[in-house]
Amino acid sequence: MSEAASGLNLDPDGDDFILSRTGDDGVTARIVLTAADILDLTRSALALRERDLAERQSASGEVEAVLATPVETVALHREMLGDNLLLTFVSPDGNRLAFALPSALAADLVERLSSVLATQVAAPARQ
């Protein structure tokens, strides 16, 4: 993987990964992570992000801070085993995030999307 602006770098190493960061002093710290560790790290980072956003909420609660990733394409497939629909979002930089939606939840999502889109079409254009 390419080096991020933060100076973090994650590279494959056989079945594992090496997470490295080079400090301002030029010293590089490295840690070996398994694929399971990467998933745990992802979940932890998302939880930390949500906690940070919650701390930025206005006292009135009228405005909600949201970190949103642009979506370039969407894929939808039925899960081979089970009753889920697999909804995959792909960002412009190629990152993919897949969700397994139970059919009932997918039907609710369709209704909500239709309602929001109908409201959006009916609303006057902002200038």
Short mmCIF file of C-alpha atoms in Angstrom, two decimals:
data_model
loop_
_atom_site.label_atom_id
_atom_site.label_comp_id
_atom_site.label_asym_id
_atom_site.label_seq_id
_atom_site.Cartn_x
_atom_site.Cartn_y
_atom_site.Cartn_z
CA MET A 1 0.00 0.00 0.00
CA SER A 2 1.16 3.51 -0.59
CA GLU A 3 2.43 5.75 2.15
CA ALA A 4 -0.23 8.01 3.59
CA ALA A 5 0.19 11.72 4.31
CA SER A 6 0.42 10.79 8.00
CA GLY A 7 3.69 8.97 7.41
CA LEU A 8 2.07 5.60 8.06
CA ASN A 9 2.79 2.76 5.70
CA LEU A 10 1.17 -0.69 5.58
CA ASP A 11 2.92 -3.33 3.51
CA PRO A 12 2.20 -7.03 3.00
CA ASP A 13 4.74 -9.43 4.50
CA GLY A 14 3.77 -12.98 3.59
CA ASP A 15 0.47 -13.70 5.34
CA ASP A 16 0.98 -10.72 7.65
CA PHE A 17 1.46 -6.97 7.27
CA ILE A 18 4.05 -4.50 8.51
CA LEU A 19 2.72 -1.19 9.83
CA SER A 20 5.50 1.36 9.91
CA ARG A 21 5.84 5.01 10.76
CA THR A 22 8.90 7.17 10.37
CA GLY A 23 9.10 9.98 12.90
CA ASP A 24 10.52 13.45 12.40
CA ASP A 25 13.76 12.16 13.89
CA GLY A 26 14.09 9.61 11.06
CA VAL A 27 13.51 6.61 13.33
CA THR A 28 11.07 4.06 11.89
CA ALA A 29 8.82 2.08 14.21
CA ARG A 30 7.43 -1.19 12.85
CA ILE A 31 4.75 -3.59 14.06
CA VAL A 32 3.70 -6.91 12.56
CA LEU A 33 -0.07 -7.26 12.13
CA THR A 34 -2.16 -10.25 11.07
CA ALA A 35 -5.18 -9.92 8.79
CA ALA A 36 -7.38 -10.19 11.92
CA ASP A 37 -5.36 -7.37 13.51
CA ILE A 38 -6.04 -5.20 10.45
CA LEU A 39 -9.78 -5.77 10.80
CA ASP A 40 -9.62 -4.98 14.55
CA LEU A 41 -7.58 -1.86 13.80
CA THR A 42 -10.15 -0.75 11.22
CA ARG A 43 -13.01 -1.22 13.69
CA SER A 44 -11.09 0.63 16.40
CA ALA A 45 -10.29 3.52 14.06
CA LEU A 46 -13.95 3.82 13.06
CA ALA A 47 -15.05 3.79 16.71
CA LEU A 48 -12.47 6.46 17.53
CA ARG A 49 -13.67 8.56 14.60
CA GLU A 50 -17.28 8.29 15.77
CA ARG A 51 -16.30 9.26 19.34
CA ASP A 52 -14.35 12.25 18.02
CA LEU A 53 -17.30 13.37 15.88
CA ALA A 54 -19.69 12.99 18.83
CA GLU A 55 -17.48 15.32 20.87
CA ARG A 56 -17.82 17.94 18.12
CA GLN A 57 -21.63 17.96 18.17
CA SER A 58 -23.30 21.27 18.88
CA ALA A 59 -24.90 21.68 22.28
CA SER A 60 -28.31 22.22 20.66
CA GLY A 61 -28.13 18.90 18.83
CA GLU A 62 -29.54 20.55 15.70
CA VAL A 63 -26.42 19.96 13.62
CA GLU A 64 -24.60 16.65 13.39
CA ALA A 65 -20.95 16.33 12.39
CA VAL A 66 -20.54 13.62 9.74
CA LEU A 67 -17.46 12.32 7.99
CA ALA A 68 -18.59 11.13 4.57
CA THR A 69 -16.60 9.41 1.84
CA PRO A 70 -17.56 10.17 -1.77
CA VAL A 71 -18.90 7.15 -3.67
CA GLU A 72 -18.03 6.65 -7.32
CA THR A 73 -19.73 3.31 -7.99
CA VAL A 74 -22.09 0.91 -6.24
CA ALA A 75 -22.36 -2.86 -6.67
CA LEU A 76 -25.31 -4.95 -5.53
CA HIS A 77 -25.34 -8.75 -5.40
CA ARG A 78 -27.31 -11.44 -3.62
CA GLU A 79 -25.30 -13.40 -1.08
CA MET A 80 -24.78 -16.99 -2.25
CA LEU A 81 -25.57 -18.39 1.19
CA GLY A 82 -28.21 -16.65 3.21
CA ASP A 83 -30.81 -14.01 2.68
CA ASN A 84 -28.57 -10.95 2.47
CA LEU A 85 -27.94 -8.48 -0.30
CA LEU A 86 -24.31 -7.42 -0.59
CA LEU A 87 -24.09 -3.66 -1.12
CA THR A 88 -20.60 -2.48 -2.02
CA PHE A 89 -19.56 1.16 -2.25
CA VAL A 90 -16.40 2.11 -4.14
CA SER A 91 -14.73 5.48 -3.53
CA PRO A 92 -12.93 7.46 -6.25
CA ASP A 93 -9.58 6.22 -4.90
CA GLY A 94 -10.71 2.59 -5.32
CA ASN A 95 -11.40 1.75 -1.67
CA ARG A 96 -14.31 -0.66 -1.27
CA LEU A 97 -16.69 -1.07 1.64
CA ALA A 98 -19.27 -3.86 1.56
CA PHE A 99 -22.37 -4.28 3.70
CA ALA A 100 -24.54 -7.40 4.08
CA LEU A 101 -28.16 -6.21 4.21
CA PRO A 102 -30.94 -8.59 5.27
CA SER A 103 -33.72 -8.51 2.66
CA ALA A 104 -36.18 -6.78 5.05
CA LEU A 105 -33.68 -4.03 5.76
CA ALA A 106 -32.92 -3.68 2.05
CA ALA A 107 -36.65 -3.22 1.36
CA ASP A 108 -36.80 -0.51 4.05
CA LEU A 109 -33.78 1.17 2.47
CA VAL A 110 -35.49 1.21 -0.94
CA GLU A 111 -38.55 2.91 0.58
CA ARG A 112 -36.42 5.50 2.37
CA LEU A 113 -34.32 6.23 -0.71
CA SER A 114 -37.44 6.67 -2.83
CA SER A 115 -38.95 9.03 -0.26
CA VAL A 116 -35.79 11.15 0.06
CA LEU A 117 -35.31 11.32 -3.71
CA ALA A 118 -38.94 12.33 -4.22
CA THR A 119 -38.53 15.07 -1.63
CA GLN A 120 -35.31 16.23 -3.27
CA VAL A 121 -36.96 16.45 -6.70
CA ALA A 122 -39.93 18.38 -5.27
CA ALA A 123 -37.73 20.89 -3.42
CA PRO A 124 -36.80 24.10 -5.31
CA ALA A 125 -33.24 24.31 -6.54
CA ARG A 126 -30.86 26.29 -4.34
CA GLN A 127 -28.83 29.06 -5.87
#
